[in-house]
Short mmCIF file of N, CA and C in Angstrom, two decimals:
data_model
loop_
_atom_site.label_atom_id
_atom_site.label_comp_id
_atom_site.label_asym_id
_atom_site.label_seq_id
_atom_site.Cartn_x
_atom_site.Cartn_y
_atom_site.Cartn_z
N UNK A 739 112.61 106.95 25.10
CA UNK A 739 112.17 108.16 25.77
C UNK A 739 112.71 109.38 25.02
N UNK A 740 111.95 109.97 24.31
CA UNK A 740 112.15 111.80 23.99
C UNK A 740 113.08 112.50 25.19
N UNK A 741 113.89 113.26 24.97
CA UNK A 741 114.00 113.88 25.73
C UNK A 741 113.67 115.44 25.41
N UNK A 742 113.89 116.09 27.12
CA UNK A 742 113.10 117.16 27.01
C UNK A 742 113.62 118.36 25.65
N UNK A 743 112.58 119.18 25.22
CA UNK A 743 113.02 120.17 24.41
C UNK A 743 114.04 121.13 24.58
N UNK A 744 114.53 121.96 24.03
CA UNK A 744 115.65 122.93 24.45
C UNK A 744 114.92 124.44 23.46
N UNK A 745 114.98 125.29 24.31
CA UNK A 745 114.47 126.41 23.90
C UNK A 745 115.48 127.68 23.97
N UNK A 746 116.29 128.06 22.97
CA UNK A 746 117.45 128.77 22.80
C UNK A 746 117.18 130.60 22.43
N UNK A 747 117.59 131.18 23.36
CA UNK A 747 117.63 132.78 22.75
C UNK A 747 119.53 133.12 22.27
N UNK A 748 119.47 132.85 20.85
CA UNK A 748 121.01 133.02 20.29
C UNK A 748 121.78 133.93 20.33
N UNK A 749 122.65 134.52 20.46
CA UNK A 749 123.39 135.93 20.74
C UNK A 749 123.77 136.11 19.21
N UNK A 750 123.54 137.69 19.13
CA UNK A 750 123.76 137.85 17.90
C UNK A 750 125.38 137.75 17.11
N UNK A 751 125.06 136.93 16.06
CA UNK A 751 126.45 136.55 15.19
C UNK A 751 127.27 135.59 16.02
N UNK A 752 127.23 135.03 17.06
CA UNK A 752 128.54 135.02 17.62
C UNK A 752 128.57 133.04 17.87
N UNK A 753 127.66 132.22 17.39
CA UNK A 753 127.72 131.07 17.56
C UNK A 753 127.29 130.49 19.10
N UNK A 754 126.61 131.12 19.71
CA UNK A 754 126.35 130.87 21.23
C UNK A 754 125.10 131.28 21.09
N UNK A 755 124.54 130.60 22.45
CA UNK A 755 123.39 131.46 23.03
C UNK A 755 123.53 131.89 23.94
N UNK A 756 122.62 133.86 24.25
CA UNK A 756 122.81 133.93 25.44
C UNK A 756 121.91 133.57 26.70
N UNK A 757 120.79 132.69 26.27
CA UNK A 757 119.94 131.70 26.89
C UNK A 757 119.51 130.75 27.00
N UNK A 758 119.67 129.30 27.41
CA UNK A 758 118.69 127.94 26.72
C UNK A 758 118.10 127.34 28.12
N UNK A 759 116.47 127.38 27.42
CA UNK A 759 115.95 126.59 28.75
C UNK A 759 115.24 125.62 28.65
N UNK A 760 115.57 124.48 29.43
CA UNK A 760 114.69 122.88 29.11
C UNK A 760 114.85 122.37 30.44
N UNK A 761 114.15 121.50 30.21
CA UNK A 761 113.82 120.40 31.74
C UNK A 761 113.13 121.16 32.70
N UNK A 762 112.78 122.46 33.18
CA UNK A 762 112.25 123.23 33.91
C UNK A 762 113.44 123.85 34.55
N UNK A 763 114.17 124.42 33.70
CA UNK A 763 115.99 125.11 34.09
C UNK A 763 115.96 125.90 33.19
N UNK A 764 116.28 127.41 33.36
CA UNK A 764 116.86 128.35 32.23
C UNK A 764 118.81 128.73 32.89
N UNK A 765 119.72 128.68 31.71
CA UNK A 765 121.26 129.09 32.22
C UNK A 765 121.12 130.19 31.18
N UNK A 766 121.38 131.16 32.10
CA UNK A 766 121.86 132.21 31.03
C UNK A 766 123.35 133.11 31.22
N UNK A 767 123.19 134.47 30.23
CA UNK A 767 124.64 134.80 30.85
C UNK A 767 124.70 136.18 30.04
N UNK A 768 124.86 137.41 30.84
CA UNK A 768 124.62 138.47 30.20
C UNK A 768 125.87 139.76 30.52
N UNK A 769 125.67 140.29 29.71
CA UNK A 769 126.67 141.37 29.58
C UNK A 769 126.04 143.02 29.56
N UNK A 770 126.67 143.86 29.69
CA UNK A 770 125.68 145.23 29.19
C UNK A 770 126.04 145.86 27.79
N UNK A 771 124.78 145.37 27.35
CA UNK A 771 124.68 145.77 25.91
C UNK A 771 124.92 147.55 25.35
N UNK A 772 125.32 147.84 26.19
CA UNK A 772 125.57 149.39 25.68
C UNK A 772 127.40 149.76 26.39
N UNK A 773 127.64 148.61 27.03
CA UNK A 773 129.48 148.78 27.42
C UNK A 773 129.16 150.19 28.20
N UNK A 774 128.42 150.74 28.60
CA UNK A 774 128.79 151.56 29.88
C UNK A 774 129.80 152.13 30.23
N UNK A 775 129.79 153.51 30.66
CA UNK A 775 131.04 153.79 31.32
C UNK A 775 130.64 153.56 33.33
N UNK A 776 132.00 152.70 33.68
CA UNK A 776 131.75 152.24 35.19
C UNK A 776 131.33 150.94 35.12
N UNK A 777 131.52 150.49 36.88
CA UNK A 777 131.09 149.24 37.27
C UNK A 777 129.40 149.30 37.73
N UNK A 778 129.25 150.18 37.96
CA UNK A 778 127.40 150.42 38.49
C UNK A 778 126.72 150.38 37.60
N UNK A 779 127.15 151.22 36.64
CA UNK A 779 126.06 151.31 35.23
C UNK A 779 125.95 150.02 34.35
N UNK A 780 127.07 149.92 34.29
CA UNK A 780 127.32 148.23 33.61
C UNK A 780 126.96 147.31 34.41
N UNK A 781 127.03 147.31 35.53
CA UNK A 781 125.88 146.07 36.70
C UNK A 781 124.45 146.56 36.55
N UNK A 782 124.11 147.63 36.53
CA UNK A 782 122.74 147.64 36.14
C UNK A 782 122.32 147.14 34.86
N UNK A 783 123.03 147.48 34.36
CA UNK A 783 122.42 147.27 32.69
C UNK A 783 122.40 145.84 32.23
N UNK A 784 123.97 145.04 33.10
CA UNK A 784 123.82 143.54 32.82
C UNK A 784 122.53 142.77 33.60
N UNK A 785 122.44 143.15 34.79
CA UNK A 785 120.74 143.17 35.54
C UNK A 785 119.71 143.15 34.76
N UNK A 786 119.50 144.20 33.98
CA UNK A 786 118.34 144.44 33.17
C UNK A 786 118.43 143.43 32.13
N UNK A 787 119.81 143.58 31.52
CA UNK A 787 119.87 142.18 30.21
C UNK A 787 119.47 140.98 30.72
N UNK A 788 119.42 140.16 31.99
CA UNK A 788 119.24 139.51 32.68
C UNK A 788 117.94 138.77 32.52
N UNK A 789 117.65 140.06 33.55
CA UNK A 789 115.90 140.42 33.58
C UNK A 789 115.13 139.83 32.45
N UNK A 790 115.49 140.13 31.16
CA UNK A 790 115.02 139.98 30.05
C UNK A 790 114.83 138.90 29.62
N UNK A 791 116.30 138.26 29.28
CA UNK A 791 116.41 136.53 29.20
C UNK A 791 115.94 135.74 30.19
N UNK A 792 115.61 136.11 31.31
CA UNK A 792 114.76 134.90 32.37
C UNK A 792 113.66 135.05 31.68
N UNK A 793 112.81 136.22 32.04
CA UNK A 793 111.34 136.57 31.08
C UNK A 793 111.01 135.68 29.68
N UNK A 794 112.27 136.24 28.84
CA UNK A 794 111.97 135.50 27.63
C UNK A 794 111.59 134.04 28.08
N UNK A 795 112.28 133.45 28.40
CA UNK A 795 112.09 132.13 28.99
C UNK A 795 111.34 131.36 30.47
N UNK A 796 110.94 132.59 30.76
CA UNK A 796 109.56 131.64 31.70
C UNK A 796 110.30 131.53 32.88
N UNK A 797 111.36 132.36 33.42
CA UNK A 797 112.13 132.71 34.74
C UNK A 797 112.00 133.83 35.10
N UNK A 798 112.56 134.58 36.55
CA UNK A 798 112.95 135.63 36.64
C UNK A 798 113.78 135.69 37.97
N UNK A 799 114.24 136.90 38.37
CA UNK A 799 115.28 136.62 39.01
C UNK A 799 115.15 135.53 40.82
N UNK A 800 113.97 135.82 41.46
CA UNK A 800 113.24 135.14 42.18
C UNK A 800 113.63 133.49 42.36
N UNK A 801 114.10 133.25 40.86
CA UNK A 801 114.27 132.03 41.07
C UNK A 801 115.57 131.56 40.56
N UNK A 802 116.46 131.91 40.87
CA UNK A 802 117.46 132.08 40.91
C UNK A 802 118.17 131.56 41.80
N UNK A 803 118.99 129.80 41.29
CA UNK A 803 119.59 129.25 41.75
C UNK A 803 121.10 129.69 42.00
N UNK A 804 121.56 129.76 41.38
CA UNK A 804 123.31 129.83 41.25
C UNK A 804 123.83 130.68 40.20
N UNK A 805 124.64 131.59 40.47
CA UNK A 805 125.38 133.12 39.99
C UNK A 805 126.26 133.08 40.01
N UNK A 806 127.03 133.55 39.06
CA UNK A 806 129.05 133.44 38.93
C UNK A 806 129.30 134.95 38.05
N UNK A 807 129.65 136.18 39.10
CA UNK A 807 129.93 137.13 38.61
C UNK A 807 131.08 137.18 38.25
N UNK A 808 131.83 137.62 37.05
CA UNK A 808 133.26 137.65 36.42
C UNK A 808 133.33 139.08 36.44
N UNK A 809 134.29 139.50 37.11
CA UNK A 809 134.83 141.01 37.32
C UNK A 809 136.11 140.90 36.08
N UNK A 810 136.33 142.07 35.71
CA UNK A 810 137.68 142.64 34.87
C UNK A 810 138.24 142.81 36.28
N UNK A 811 138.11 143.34 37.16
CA UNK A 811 139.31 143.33 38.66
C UNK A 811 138.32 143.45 39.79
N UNK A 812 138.72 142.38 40.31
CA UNK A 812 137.97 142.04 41.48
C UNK A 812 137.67 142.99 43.03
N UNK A 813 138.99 144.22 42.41
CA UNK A 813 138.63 145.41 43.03
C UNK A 813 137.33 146.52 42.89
N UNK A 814 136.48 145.70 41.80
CA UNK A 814 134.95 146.32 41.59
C UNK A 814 133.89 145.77 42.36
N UNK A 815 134.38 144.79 43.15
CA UNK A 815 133.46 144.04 43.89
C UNK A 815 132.31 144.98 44.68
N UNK A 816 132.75 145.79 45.55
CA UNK A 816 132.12 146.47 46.54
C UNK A 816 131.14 146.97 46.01
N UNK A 817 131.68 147.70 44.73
CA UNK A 817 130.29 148.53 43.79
C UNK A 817 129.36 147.73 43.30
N UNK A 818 129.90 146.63 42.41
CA UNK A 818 129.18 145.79 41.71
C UNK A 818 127.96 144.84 42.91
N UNK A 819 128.38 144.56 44.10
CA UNK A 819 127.33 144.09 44.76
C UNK A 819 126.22 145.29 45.62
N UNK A 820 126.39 146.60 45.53
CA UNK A 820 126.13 147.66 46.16
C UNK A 820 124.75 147.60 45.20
N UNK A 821 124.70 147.34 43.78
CA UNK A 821 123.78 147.28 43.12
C UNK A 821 122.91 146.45 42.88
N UNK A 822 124.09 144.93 42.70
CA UNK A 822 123.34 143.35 43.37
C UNK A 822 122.88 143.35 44.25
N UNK A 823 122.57 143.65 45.26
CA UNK A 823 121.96 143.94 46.76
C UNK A 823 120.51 144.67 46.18
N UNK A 824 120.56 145.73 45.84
CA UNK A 824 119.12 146.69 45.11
C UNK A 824 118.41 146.10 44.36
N UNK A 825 118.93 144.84 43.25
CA UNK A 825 118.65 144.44 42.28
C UNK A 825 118.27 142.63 43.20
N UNK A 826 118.69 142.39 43.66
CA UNK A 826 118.28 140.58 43.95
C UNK A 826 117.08 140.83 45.17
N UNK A 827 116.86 142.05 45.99
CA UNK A 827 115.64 141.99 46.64
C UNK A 827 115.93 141.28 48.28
N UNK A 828 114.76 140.60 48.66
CA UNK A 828 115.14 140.22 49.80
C UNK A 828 115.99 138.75 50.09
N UNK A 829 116.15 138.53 51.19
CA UNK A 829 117.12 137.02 51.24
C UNK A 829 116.15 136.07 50.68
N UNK A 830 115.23 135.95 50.66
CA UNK A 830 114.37 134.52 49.92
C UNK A 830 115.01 134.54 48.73
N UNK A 831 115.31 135.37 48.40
CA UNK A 831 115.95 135.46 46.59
C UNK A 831 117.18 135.34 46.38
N UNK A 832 117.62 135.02 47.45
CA UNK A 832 119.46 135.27 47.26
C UNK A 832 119.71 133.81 46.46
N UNK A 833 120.17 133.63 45.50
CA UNK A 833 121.24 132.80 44.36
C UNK A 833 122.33 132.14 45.79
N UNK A 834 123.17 130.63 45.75
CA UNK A 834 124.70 130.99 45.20
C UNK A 834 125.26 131.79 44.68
N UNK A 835 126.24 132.19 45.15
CA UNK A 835 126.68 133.13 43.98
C UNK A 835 128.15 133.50 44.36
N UNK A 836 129.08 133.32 43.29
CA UNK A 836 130.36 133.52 43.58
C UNK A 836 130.69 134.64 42.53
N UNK A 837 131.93 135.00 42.78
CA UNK A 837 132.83 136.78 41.92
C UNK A 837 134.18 136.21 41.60
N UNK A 838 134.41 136.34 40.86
CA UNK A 838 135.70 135.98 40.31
C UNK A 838 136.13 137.07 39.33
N UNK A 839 137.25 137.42 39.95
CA UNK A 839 138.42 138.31 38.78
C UNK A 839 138.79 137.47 37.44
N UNK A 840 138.50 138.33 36.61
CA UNK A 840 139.43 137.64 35.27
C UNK A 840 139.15 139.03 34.09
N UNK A 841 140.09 138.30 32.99
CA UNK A 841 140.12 139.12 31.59
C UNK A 841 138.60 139.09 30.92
N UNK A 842 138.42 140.06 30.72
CA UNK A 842 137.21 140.20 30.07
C UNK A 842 137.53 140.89 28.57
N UNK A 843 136.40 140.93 27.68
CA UNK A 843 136.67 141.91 26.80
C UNK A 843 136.95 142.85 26.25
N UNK A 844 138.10 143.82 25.60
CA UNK A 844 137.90 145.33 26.28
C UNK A 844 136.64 146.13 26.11
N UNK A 845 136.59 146.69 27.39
CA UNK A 845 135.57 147.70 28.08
C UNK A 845 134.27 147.16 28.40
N UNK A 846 134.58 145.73 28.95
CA UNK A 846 133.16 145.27 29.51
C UNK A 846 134.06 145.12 31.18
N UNK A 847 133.13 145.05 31.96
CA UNK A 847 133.87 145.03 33.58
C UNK A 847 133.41 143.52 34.20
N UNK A 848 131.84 143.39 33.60
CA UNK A 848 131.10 142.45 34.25
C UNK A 848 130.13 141.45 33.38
N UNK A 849 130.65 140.16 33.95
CA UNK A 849 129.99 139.30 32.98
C UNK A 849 129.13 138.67 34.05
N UNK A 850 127.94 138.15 33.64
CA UNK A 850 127.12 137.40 35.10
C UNK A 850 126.34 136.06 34.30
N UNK A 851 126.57 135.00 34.96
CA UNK A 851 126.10 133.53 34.17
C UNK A 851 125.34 133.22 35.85
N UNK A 852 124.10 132.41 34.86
CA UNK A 852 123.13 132.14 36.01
C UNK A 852 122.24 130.74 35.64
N UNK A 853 121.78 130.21 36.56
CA UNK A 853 121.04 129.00 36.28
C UNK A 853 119.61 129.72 37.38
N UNK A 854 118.53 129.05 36.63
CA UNK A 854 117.32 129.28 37.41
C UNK A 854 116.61 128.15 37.21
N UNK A 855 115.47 128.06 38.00
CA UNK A 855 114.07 127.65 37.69
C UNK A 855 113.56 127.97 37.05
N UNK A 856 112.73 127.29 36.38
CA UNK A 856 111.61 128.34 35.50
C UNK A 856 110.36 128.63 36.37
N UNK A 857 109.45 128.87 36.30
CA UNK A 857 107.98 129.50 36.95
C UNK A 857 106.92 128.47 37.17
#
């Protein structure tokens, strides 16, 4: 038996991808590509990076199984879901989804890894 294909969007230089989708599953995992100043702007922007990599790959947020937001301090929570709330739509769409504090890179706040369906 073949198994299924794997369809990869690579992150630039860095030996990873920041997308691969096979079996009828996309995992991705995004950051804001412009480092932002704040937790809002940088949750939007990782949203939008998001947005993108489901698309590329035949997802979108709708289908959206399971979410693991990584805060730089978990004291950004309130903001960072103030925007998740605007951005995930109604409860049919709500993910799993857990927040966890940790070290991030300097001057990123928010990292977001996701598994979906595809379409």
């Amino acid at each position: 038996m073949t198994p299924p294909p794997i369809t990869r969007i690579p992150a630039p230089g860095t030996g990873r991808s920041d997308a691969v989708a096979s079996d009828g599953y996309v995992y991705a995992v995004a950051t804001d590509p412009e480092c932002a100043d704040g937790i809002a702007a940088q949750t939007r922007n990782t949203l939008h990076d998001l947005d993108r990599l489901l698309e590329e790959l035949g997802s979108n947020r709708t289908r959206l199984l399971q979410a693991t937001v990584y805060l730089s301090d978990i004291a950004l929570k309130p903001q960072m879901d103030a925007v998740w709330r605007d951005w995930i739509g109604a409860e049919a769409n709500w993910p799993q989804r857990a927040c966890v504090g940790v070290g991030l890179e300097t001057g990123y706040l928010i990292e977001v890894v996701v598994i979906a369906q595809g379409l």
